Amino acid sequence: MLALDLSGRVAVVTGGVRGVGLGISRALLEAGAEVVAVARREPAELPSAGGRTARFAALDVRDPAAAGAFARGLDRVDVLVNNAGGTPFLPVAEGDPAVHAKIIELNLTAPLVMARAVRERMLERPEGGSIIMISSVSATRPSPGTAAYGAAKAGLENLTASLAVEWAPRVRVNAITLGMVRTESSHLHYGDEEGVAAVERTVPLGRLADPGDVGAACAFLASDLAAYVSGSTLTLHGGGERPAFLDAANVGRPDGAAAGGPATRTGKTGEDPK
């Protein structure tokens, strides 16, 4: 019988020490995996769950040579979660062009670099492996103020579908498209608790996602329960967002009032910035 049991498997989580990545690391630990949490700087406290603690590796995920050396230094690799990413609010006409290029590099090039680095290690085992890309709703809708990020995430979803074909059948590749997630950095996007509550009221399920929700989805995609799932994108956004034209026309709201005020927001990335 298939089960959500990752015992004996090694999972690499990029950006795995805080925010969404911390939730992913904890969920994979809870499912029985040995987790290697990757980041540029070691945190004061490593992810732990299920009585076990993740290992830490300092790594610039954009560096192909460093990524290759990192992968070769592991005993095995069964799961890769490409979670590292994020963006500041930066309209395209503003800032140094190099900053926009670096946003694309972090959110698109780095996942490609890491996927290539671990593929050969996954192919060493008969069962292969699972790669999970953390994407964003910014990939499929206008992303004013974070256009480079949205474009990179759109590319990431295409990369997911392409690698699922190129690397089949031994390596499964899937993506999780995130909506709004509540992390320690939520105030940077949504303001104080009142602002967060206002934003939550715009989500059909009535709350922002918790990093643990993302982790649970990753554990499923990494497990044998998802053995026939590849080239797929799982949308994790609590039901999405109410179409703006309905509120403009006061259509379908129980109180007959249009939405607005604190719920209006800019610069939303859909992910914890890293």
PDB file of C-alpha atoms in Angstrom:
ATOM      1  CA  MET A   1       0.000   0.000   0.000  1.00  0.00           C
ATOM      2  CA  LEU A   2       1.352   3.426  -0.925  1.00  0.00           C
ATOM      3  CA  ALA A   3       1.963   5.829   1.943  1.00  0.00           C
ATOM      4  CA  LEU A   4       3.272   9.277   2.637  1.00  0.00           C
ATOM      5  CA  ASP A   5       6.502   7.967   4.136  1.00  0.00           C
ATOM      6  CA  LEU A   6       9.850   9.485   3.196  1.00  0.00           C
ATOM      7  CA  SER A   7      11.945   7.432   5.611  1.00  0.00           C
ATOM      8  CA  GLY A   8      15.450   6.799   4.324  1.00  0.00           C
ATOM      9  CA  ARG A   9      15.284   9.510   1.675  1.00  0.00           C
ATOM     10  CA  VAL A  10      17.471  12.601   1.498  1.00  0.00           C
ATOM     11  CA  ALA A  11      15.683  15.853   0.649  1.00  0.00           C
ATOM     12  CA  VAL A  12      17.450  19.086  -0.265  1.00  0.00           C
ATOM     13  CA  VAL A  13      15.465  22.275   0.389  1.00  0.00           C
ATOM     14  CA  THR A  14      16.907  25.515  -0.952  1.00  0.00           C
ATOM     15  CA  GLY A  15      16.099  28.538   1.189  1.00  0.00           C
ATOM     16  CA  GLY A  16      15.097  25.909   3.730  1.00  0.00           C
ATOM     17  CA  VAL A  17      15.807  27.701   7.001  1.00  0.00           C
ATOM     18  CA  ARG A  18      13.099  30.354   7.251  1.00  0.00           C
ATOM     19  CA  GLY A  19       9.702  31.391   5.929  1.00  0.00           C
ATOM     20  CA  VAL A  20       8.147  29.012   3.433  1.00  0.00           C
ATOM     21  CA  GLY A  21      11.358  26.984   3.274  1.00  0.00           C
ATOM     22  CA  LEU A  22      11.296  26.379   7.019  1.00  0.00           C
ATOM     23  CA  GLY A  23       7.775  24.990   6.744  1.00  0.00           C
ATOM     24  CA  ILE A  24       8.869  22.707   3.911  1.00  0.00           C
ATOM     25  CA  SER A  25      11.906  21.435   5.834  1.00  0.00           C
ATOM     26  CA  ARG A  26       9.793  20.678   8.890  1.00  0.00           C
ATOM     27  CA  ALA A  27       7.143  18.832   6.898  1.00  0.00           C
ATOM     28  CA  LEU A  28       9.709  16.645   5.157  1.00  0.00           C
ATOM     29  CA  LEU A  29      11.386  15.877   8.485  1.00  0.00           C
ATOM     30  CA  GLU A  30       7.981  14.952   9.918  1.00  0.00           C
ATOM     31  CA  ALA A  31       7.454  12.590   6.968  1.00  0.00           C
ATOM     32  CA  GLY A  32      10.698  10.798   7.794  1.00  0.00           C
ATOM     33  CA  ALA A  33      13.171  12.328   5.331  1.00  0.00           C
ATOM     34  CA  GLU A  34      16.698  13.401   6.135  1.00  0.00           C
ATOM     35  CA  VAL A  35      16.674  17.090   5.226  1.00  0.00           C
ATOM     36  CA  VAL A  36      19.569  19.211   4.025  1.00  0.00           C
ATOM     37  CA  ALA A  37      18.526  22.847   4.351  1.00  0.00           C
ATOM     38  CA  VAL A  38      20.461  25.105   1.985  1.00  0.00           C
ATOM     39  CA  ALA A  39      20.915  28.857   2.413  1.00  0.00           C
ATOM     40  CA  ARG A  40      23.630  31.477   2.146  1.00  0.00           C
ATOM     41  CA  ARG A  41      23.897  31.961   5.911  1.00  0.00           C
ATOM     42  CA  GLU A  42      23.392  29.493   8.735  1.00  0.00           C
ATOM     43  CA  PRO A  43      20.443  30.400  11.006  1.00  0.00           C
ATOM     44  CA  ALA A  44      20.592  30.580  14.764  1.00  0.00           C
ATOM     45  CA  GLU A  45      18.362  27.513  14.927  1.00  0.00           C
ATOM     46  CA  LEU A  46      18.014  24.742  12.357  1.00  0.00           C
ATOM     47  CA  PRO A  47      14.639  23.294  11.272  1.00  0.00           C
ATOM     48  CA  SER A  48      13.502  20.411  13.439  1.00  0.00           C
ATOM     49  CA  ALA A  49      10.432  18.165  13.632  1.00  0.00           C
ATOM     50  CA  GLY A  50       9.596  14.587  14.474  1.00  0.00           C
ATOM     51  CA  GLY A  51      12.461  14.469  16.943  1.00  0.00           C
ATOM     52  CA  ARG A  52      15.047  15.149  14.240  1.00  0.00           C
ATOM     53  CA  THR A  53      16.937  18.196  12.980  1.00  0.00           C
ATOM     54  CA  ALA A  54      17.909  19.201   9.459  1.00  0.00           C
ATOM     55  CA  ARG A  55      21.504  19.500   8.358  1.00  0.00           C
ATOM     56  CA  PHE A  56      22.675  22.845   7.007  1.00  0.00           C
ATOM     57  CA  ALA A  57      24.746  23.614   3.906  1.00  0.00           C
ATOM     58  CA  ALA A  58      25.913  27.096   2.940  1.00  0.00           C
ATOM     59  CA  LEU A  59      25.548  27.478  -0.818  1.00  0.00           C
ATOM     60  CA  ASP A  60      24.997  30.085  -3.516  1.00  0.00           C
ATOM     61  CA  VAL A  61      22.374  28.229  -5.566  1.00  0.00           C
ATOM     62  CA  ARG A  62      23.161  30.384  -8.609  1.00  0.00           C
ATOM     63  CA  ASP A  63      26.719  28.997  -8.867  1.00  0.00           C
ATOM     64  CA  PRO A  64      26.870  25.854 -11.074  1.00  0.00           C
ATOM     65  CA  ALA A  65      30.308  24.761  -9.839  1.00  0.00           C
ATOM     66  CA  ALA A  66      29.344  25.148  -6.191  1.00  0.00           C
ATOM     67  CA  ALA A  67      26.005  23.398  -6.746  1.00  0.00           C
ATOM     68  CA  GLY A  68      27.737  20.475  -8.466  1.00  0.00           C
ATOM     69  CA  ALA A  69      30.280  20.107  -5.662  1.00  0.00           C
ATOM     70  CA  PHE A  70      27.495  20.248  -3.089  1.00  0.00           C
ATOM     71  CA  ALA A  71      25.508  17.476  -4.806  1.00  0.00           C
ATOM     72  CA  ARG A  72      28.558  15.248  -5.197  1.00  0.00           C
ATOM     73  CA  GLY A  73      29.282  15.652  -1.492  1.00  0.00           C
ATOM     74  CA  LEU A  74      25.979  14.108  -0.420  1.00  0.00           C
ATOM     75  CA  ASP A  75      25.541  10.376   0.166  1.00  0.00           C
ATOM     76  CA  ARG A  76      22.408  10.407  -1.981  1.00  0.00           C
ATOM     77  CA  VAL A  77      19.716  12.773  -3.226  1.00  0.00           C
ATOM     78  CA  ASP A  78      16.096  11.658  -3.542  1.00  0.00           C
ATOM     79  CA  VAL A  79      14.200  14.963  -3.374  1.00  0.00           C
ATOM     80  CA  LEU A  80      15.007  18.542  -4.344  1.00  0.00           C
ATOM     81  CA  VAL A  81      12.698  21.413  -3.417  1.00  0.00           C
ATOM     82  CA  ASN A  82      13.729  24.546  -5.310  1.00  0.00           C
ATOM     83  CA  ASN A  83      12.270  27.068  -2.890  1.00  0.00           C
ATOM     84  CA  ALA A  84      14.900  29.838  -2.740  1.00  0.00           C
ATOM     85  CA  GLY A  85      13.611  32.988  -4.413  1.00  0.00           C
ATOM     86  CA  GLY A  86      11.751  36.230  -3.899  1.00  0.00           C
ATOM     87  CA  THR A  87      11.839  39.847  -4.981  1.00  0.00           C
ATOM     88  CA  PRO A  88      11.727  43.432  -3.754  1.00  0.00           C
ATOM     89  CA  PHE A  89       9.039  45.760  -5.083  1.00  0.00           C
ATOM     90  CA  LEU A  90      10.765  47.287  -8.099  1.00  0.00           C
ATOM     91  CA  PRO A  91       8.934  48.621 -11.176  1.00  0.00           C
ATOM     92  CA  VAL A  92      10.734  47.772 -14.411  1.00  0.00           C
ATOM     93  CA  ALA A  93      11.518  51.411 -15.264  1.00  0.00           C
ATOM     94  CA  GLU A  94      13.215  51.902 -11.898  1.00  0.00           C
ATOM     95  CA  GLY A  95      16.431  50.627 -10.343  1.00  0.00           C
ATOM     96  CA  ASP A  96      19.554  49.248 -11.947  1.00  0.00           C
ATOM     97  CA  PRO A  97      18.897  46.823 -14.827  1.00  0.00           C
ATOM     98  CA  ALA A  98      21.352  44.444 -13.169  1.00  0.00           C
ATOM     99  CA  VAL A  99      18.994  44.105 -10.203  1.00  0.00           C
ATOM    100  CA  HIS A 100      16.166  42.942 -12.469  1.00  0.00           C
ATOM    101  CA  ALA A 101      18.547  40.441 -14.065  1.00  0.00           C
ATOM    102  CA  LYS A 102      19.554  39.118 -10.638  1.00  0.00           C
ATOM    103  CA  ILE A 103      15.874  38.620  -9.722  1.00  0.00           C
ATOM    104  CA  ILE A 104      15.456  36.446 -12.797  1.00  0.00           C
ATOM    105  CA  GLU A 105      18.701  34.630 -12.013  1.00  0.00           C
ATOM    106  CA  LEU A 106      17.593  33.769  -8.477  1.00  0.00           C
ATOM    107  CA  ASN A 107      14.061  32.711  -9.386  1.00  0.00           C
ATOM    108  CA  LEU A 108      14.694  30.884 -12.679  1.00  0.00           C
ATOM    109  CA  THR A 109      18.365  30.235 -13.395  1.00  0.00           C
ATOM    110  CA  ALA A 110      19.159  28.971  -9.887  1.00  0.00           C
ATOM    111  CA  PRO A 111      16.419  26.276  -9.934  1.00  0.00           C
ATOM    112  CA  LEU A 112      17.758  25.086 -13.297  1.00  0.00           C
ATOM    113  CA  VAL A 113      21.299  25.000 -11.882  1.00  0.00           C
ATOM    114  CA  MET A 114      20.217  23.012  -8.819  1.00  0.00           C
ATOM    115  CA  ALA A 115      18.074  20.602 -10.824  1.00  0.00           C
ATOM    116  CA  ARG A 116      21.004  19.809 -13.114  1.00  0.00           C
ATOM    117  CA  ALA A 117      23.308  19.377 -10.124  1.00  0.00           C
ATOM    118  CA  VAL A 118      21.158  16.749  -8.374  1.00  0.00           C
ATOM    119  CA  ARG A 119      19.901  14.859 -11.441  1.00  0.00           C
ATOM    120  CA  GLU A 120      22.922  12.578 -11.776  1.00  0.00           C
ATOM    121  CA  ARG A 121      22.753  11.696  -8.081  1.00  0.00           C
ATOM    122  CA  MET A 122      19.066  10.821  -8.420  1.00  0.00           C
ATOM    123  CA  LEU A 123      19.800   8.590 -11.410  1.00  0.00           C
ATOM    124  CA  GLU A 124      22.236   6.547  -9.307  1.00  0.00           C
ATOM    125  CA  ARG A 125      19.252   4.893  -7.630  1.00  0.00           C
ATOM    126  CA  PRO A 126      16.713   2.664  -9.419  1.00  0.00           C
ATOM    127  CA  GLU A 127      13.790   4.647  -8.022  1.00  0.00           C
ATOM    128  CA  GLY A 128      15.121   7.954  -9.310  1.00  0.00           C
ATOM    129  CA  GLY A 129      13.932  11.106  -7.609  1.00  0.00           C
ATOM    130  CA  SER A 130      11.496  13.981  -7.309  1.00  0.00           C
ATOM    131  CA  ILE A 131      12.120  17.666  -8.029  1.00  0.00           C
ATOM    132  CA  ILE A 132       9.622  20.264  -6.802  1.00  0.00           C
ATOM    133  CA  MET A 133       9.706  23.880  -7.989  1.00  0.00           C
ATOM    134  CA  ILE A 134       8.098  26.539  -5.796  1.00  0.00           C
ATOM    135  CA  SER A 135       6.324  28.955  -8.132  1.00  0.00           C
ATOM    136  CA  SER A 136       3.866  31.806  -7.590  1.00  0.00           C
ATOM    137  CA  VAL A 137       0.535  33.076  -8.836  1.00  0.00           C
ATOM    138  CA  SER A 138       2.636  35.913 -10.259  1.00  0.00           C
ATOM    139  CA  ALA A 139       3.562  33.472 -13.042  1.00  0.00           C
ATOM    140  CA  THR A 140       0.083  33.549 -14.538  1.00  0.00           C
ATOM    141  CA  ARG A 141      -1.306  37.022 -13.875  1.00  0.00           C
ATOM    142  CA  PRO A 142       0.007  40.579 -14.263  1.00  0.00           C
ATOM    143  CA  SER A 143       2.675  41.326 -11.676  1.00  0.00           C
ATOM    144  CA  PRO A 144       3.105  45.131 -11.636  1.00  0.00           C
ATOM    145  CA  GLY A 145       6.022  46.157  -9.472  1.00  0.00           C
ATOM    146  CA  THR A 146       7.462  42.650  -9.556  1.00  0.00           C
ATOM    147  CA  ALA A 147       7.476  42.005 -13.302  1.00  0.00           C
ATOM    148  CA  ALA A 148      10.909  40.353 -13.438  1.00  0.00           C
ATOM    149  CA  TYR A 149       9.831  37.990 -10.664  1.00  0.00           C
ATOM    150  CA  GLY A 150       6.566  37.121 -12.419  1.00  0.00           C
ATOM    151  CA  ALA A 151       8.383  36.503 -15.689  1.00  0.00           C
ATOM    152  CA  ALA A 152      10.904  34.262 -13.932  1.00  0.00           C
ATOM    153  CA  LYS A 153       8.154  32.240 -12.274  1.00  0.00           C
ATOM    154  CA  ALA A 154       6.374  31.847 -15.615  1.00  0.00           C
ATOM    155  CA  GLY A 155       9.635  30.491 -16.989  1.00  0.00           C
ATOM    156  CA  LEU A 156       9.961  28.198 -13.980  1.00  0.00           C
ATOM    157  CA  GLU A 157       6.593  26.598 -14.700  1.00  0.00           C
ATOM    158  CA  ASN A 158       7.610  26.005 -18.321  1.00  0.00           C
ATOM    159  CA  LEU A 159      10.929  24.590 -17.119  1.00  0.00           C
ATOM    160  CA  THR A 160       8.984  22.223 -14.872  1.00  0.00           C
ATOM    161  CA  ALA A 161       6.888  20.890 -17.744  1.00  0.00           C
ATOM    162  CA  SER A 162       9.910  20.560 -20.030  1.00  0.00           C
ATOM    163  CA  LEU A 163      12.118  18.744 -17.522  1.00  0.00           C
ATOM    164  CA  ALA A 164       9.264  16.372 -16.678  1.00  0.00           C
ATOM    165  CA  VAL A 165       9.461  15.203 -20.307  1.00  0.00           C
ATOM    166  CA  GLU A 166      13.259  15.353 -20.733  1.00  0.00           C
ATOM    167  CA  TRP A 167      14.035  13.497 -17.512  1.00  0.00           C
ATOM    168  CA  ALA A 168      11.225  10.949 -17.455  1.00  0.00           C
ATOM    169  CA  PRO A 169      10.722   8.297 -16.304  1.00  0.00           C
ATOM    170  CA  ARG A 170      13.337   8.274 -13.538  1.00  0.00           C
ATOM    171  CA  VAL A 171      12.989  11.858 -12.313  1.00  0.00           C
ATOM    172  CA  ARG A 172       9.576  13.373 -11.642  1.00  0.00           C
ATOM    173  CA  VAL A 173       9.351  17.178 -11.842  1.00  0.00           C
ATOM    174  CA  ASN A 174       6.401  19.193 -10.521  1.00  0.00           C
ATOM    175  CA  ALA A 175       5.652  22.737  -9.355  1.00  0.00           C
ATOM    176  CA  ILE A 176       3.585  24.264  -6.574  1.00  0.00           C
ATOM    177  CA  THR A 177       2.099  27.659  -7.417  1.00  0.00           C
ATOM    178  CA  LEU A 178       1.728  29.692  -4.241  1.00  0.00           C
ATOM    179  CA  GLY A 179      -0.668  32.451  -3.435  1.00  0.00           C
ATOM    180  CA  MET A 180      -0.217  34.501  -0.277  1.00  0.00           C
ATOM    181  CA  VAL A 181       1.678  32.854   2.580  1.00  0.00           C
ATOM    182  CA  ARG A 182       1.877  34.112   6.141  1.00  0.00           C
ATOM    183  CA  THR A 183       5.477  34.157   7.361  1.00  0.00           C
ATOM    184  CA  GLU A 184       7.664  36.242   9.635  1.00  0.00           C
ATOM    185  CA  SER A 185       7.996  38.694   6.720  1.00  0.00           C
ATOM    186  CA  SER A 186       4.267  39.162   6.079  1.00  0.00           C
ATOM    187  CA  HIS A 187       4.300  42.683   7.502  1.00  0.00           C
ATOM    188  CA  LEU A 188       6.613  43.766   4.674  1.00  0.00           C
ATOM    189  CA  HIS A 189       3.881  42.943   2.172  1.00  0.00           C
ATOM    190  CA  TYR A 190       0.591  43.424   4.001  1.00  0.00           C
ATOM    191  CA  GLY A 191       1.291  45.831   6.879  1.00  0.00           C
ATOM    192  CA  ASP A 192       0.267  45.290  10.500  1.00  0.00           C
ATOM    193  CA  GLU A 193      -2.115  42.643  11.834  1.00  0.00           C
ATOM    194  CA  GLU A 194      -5.105  44.701  10.746  1.00  0.00           C
ATOM    195  CA  GLY A 195      -3.717  44.810   7.231  1.00  0.00           C
ATOM    196  CA  VAL A 196      -3.050  41.059   7.228  1.00  0.00           C
ATOM    197  CA  ALA A 197      -6.601  40.406   8.447  1.00  0.00           C
ATOM    198  CA  ALA A 198      -7.997  42.604   5.672  1.00  0.00           C
ATOM    199  CA  VAL A 199      -6.005  40.690   3.082  1.00  0.00           C
ATOM    200  CA  GLU A 200      -7.136  37.368   4.553  1.00  0.00           C
ATOM    201  CA  ARG A 201     -10.748  38.387   4.028  1.00  0.00           C
ATOM    202  CA  THR A 202     -10.079  38.467   0.284  1.00  0.00           C
ATOM    203  CA  VAL A 203      -9.118  34.760   0.254  1.00  0.00           C
ATOM    204  CA  PRO A 204     -12.045  32.325  -0.206  1.00  0.00           C
ATOM    205  CA  LEU A 205     -10.747  30.022   2.555  1.00  0.00           C
ATOM    206  CA  GLY A 206     -10.487  33.021   4.892  1.00  0.00           C
ATOM    207  CA  ARG A 207      -6.788  32.945   5.695  1.00  0.00           C
ATOM    208  CA  LEU A 208      -3.320  33.168   4.229  1.00  0.00           C
ATOM    209  CA  ALA A 209      -1.484  29.901   3.697  1.00  0.00           C
ATOM    210  CA  ASP A 210       0.794  28.670   6.450  1.00  0.00           C
ATOM    211  CA  PRO A 211       4.295  27.451   5.496  1.00  0.00           C
ATOM    212  CA  GLY A 212       3.167  24.068   6.807  1.00  0.00           C
ATOM    213  CA  ASP A 213       0.499  23.956   4.087  1.00  0.00           C
ATOM    214  CA  VAL A 214       3.256  24.292   1.487  1.00  0.00           C
ATOM    215  CA  GLY A 215       5.319  21.663   3.285  1.00  0.00           C
ATOM    216  CA  ALA A 216       2.447  19.186   3.263  1.00  0.00           C
ATOM    217  CA  ALA A 217       2.048  19.618  -0.495  1.00  0.00           C
ATOM    218  CA  CYS A 218       5.787  19.056  -0.976  1.00  0.00           C
ATOM    219  CA  ALA A 219       5.711  15.907   1.156  1.00  0.00           C
ATOM    220  CA  PHE A 220       2.886  14.543  -1.000  1.00  0.00           C
ATOM    221  CA  LEU A 221       4.658  15.282  -4.290  1.00  0.00           C
ATOM    222  CA  ALA A 222       7.879  13.738  -2.973  1.00  0.00           C
ATOM    223  CA  SER A 223       6.148  10.566  -1.804  1.00  0.00           C
ATOM    224  CA  ASP A 224       5.070   7.347  -3.507  1.00  0.00           C
ATOM    225  CA  LEU A 225       1.497   8.637  -3.341  1.00  0.00           C
ATOM    226  CA  ALA A 226       2.488  10.904  -6.231  1.00  0.00           C
ATOM    227  CA  ALA A 227       4.347   8.219  -8.183  1.00  0.00           C
ATOM    228  CA  TYR A 228       2.353   9.012 -11.359  1.00  0.00           C
ATOM    229  CA  VAL A 229       2.412  12.790 -10.924  1.00  0.00           C
ATOM    230  CA  SER A 230       4.936  14.603 -13.114  1.00  0.00           C
ATOM    231  CA  GLY A 231       4.825  17.760 -15.201  1.00  0.00           C
ATOM    232  CA  SER A 232       2.010  19.048 -13.011  1.00  0.00           C
ATOM    233  CA  THR A 233       1.437  22.349 -11.260  1.00  0.00           C
ATOM    234  CA  LEU A 234      -0.432  22.277  -7.950  1.00  0.00           C
ATOM    235  CA  THR A 235      -2.052  25.631  -7.181  1.00  0.00           C
ATOM    236  CA  LEU A 236      -2.042  26.444  -3.466  1.00  0.00           C
ATOM    237  CA  HIS A 237      -3.883  29.741  -3.023  1.00  0.00           C
ATOM    238  CA  GLY A 238      -6.920  29.047  -0.833  1.00  0.00           C
ATOM    239  CA  GLY A 239      -9.354  29.394  -3.722  1.00  0.00           C
ATOM    240  CA  GLY A 240      -7.735  32.372  -5.431  1.00  0.00           C
ATOM    241  CA  GLU A 241      -8.819  35.985  -5.450  1.00  0.00           C
ATOM    242  CA  ARG A 242     -12.242  37.458  -6.019  1.00  0.00           C
ATOM    243  CA  PRO A 243     -12.378  39.135  -9.474  1.00  0.00           C
ATOM    244  CA  ALA A 244     -11.980  42.889  -9.046  1.00  0.00           C
ATOM    245  CA  PHE A 245     -14.838  43.725 -11.434  1.00  0.00           C
ATOM    246  CA  LEU A 246     -17.332  42.048  -9.082  1.00  0.00           C
ATOM    247  CA  ASP A 247     -16.397  44.370  -6.246  1.00  0.00           C
ATOM    248  CA  ALA A 248     -16.414  47.387  -8.543  1.00  0.00           C
ATOM    249  CA  ALA A 249     -19.987  46.503  -9.471  1.00  0.00           C
ATOM    250  CA  ASN A 250     -20.962  45.429  -5.910  1.00  0.00           C
ATOM    251  CA  VAL A 251     -21.921  41.993  -7.237  1.00  0.00           C
ATOM    252  CA  GLY A 252     -22.312  38.965  -5.029  1.00  0.00           C
ATOM    253  CA  ARG A 253     -21.204  40.425  -1.700  1.00  0.00           C
ATOM    254  CA  PRO A 254     -23.488  39.536   1.210  1.00  0.00           C
ATOM    255  CA  ASP A 255     -23.384  43.085   2.586  1.00  0.00           C
ATOM    256  CA  GLY A 256     -23.681  44.687  -0.837  1.00  0.00           C
ATOM    257  CA  ALA A 257     -20.561  46.744  -0.163  1.00  0.00           C
ATOM    258  CA  ALA A 258     -17.537  46.992  -2.368  1.00  0.00           C
ATOM    259  CA  ALA A 259     -14.213  45.736  -1.102  1.00  0.00           C
ATOM    260  CA  GLY A 260     -11.298  48.105  -0.702  1.00  0.00           C
ATOM    261  CA  GLY A 261      -9.392  49.970   1.955  1.00  0.00           C
ATOM    262  CA  PRO A 262      -6.665  47.983   3.653  1.00  0.00           C
ATOM    263  CA  ALA A 263      -7.190  44.961   1.402  1.00  0.00           C
ATOM    264  CA  THR A 264      -5.780  46.865  -1.547  1.00  0.00           C
ATOM    265  CA  ARG A 265      -2.108  45.969  -1.836  1.00  0.00           C
ATOM    266  CA  THR A 266       0.913  46.313  -4.059  1.00  0.00           C
ATOM    267  CA  GLY A 267       4.202  44.521  -4.292  1.00  0.00           C
ATOM    268  CA  LYS A 268       2.796  41.121  -3.391  1.00  0.00           C
ATOM    269  CA  THR A 269       5.227  38.370  -4.304  1.00  0.00           C
ATOM    270  CA  GLY A 270       3.186  35.337  -3.266  1.00  0.00           C
ATOM    271  CA  GLU A 271       6.222  34.042  -1.398  1.00  0.00           C
ATOM    272  CA  ASP A 272       8.439  34.873   1.497  1.00  0.00           C
ATOM    273  CA  PRO A 273      11.228  37.053   0.022  1.00  0.00           C
ATOM    274  CA  LYS A 274      14.698  35.553   0.319  1.00  0.00           C
TER     275      LYS A 274
END
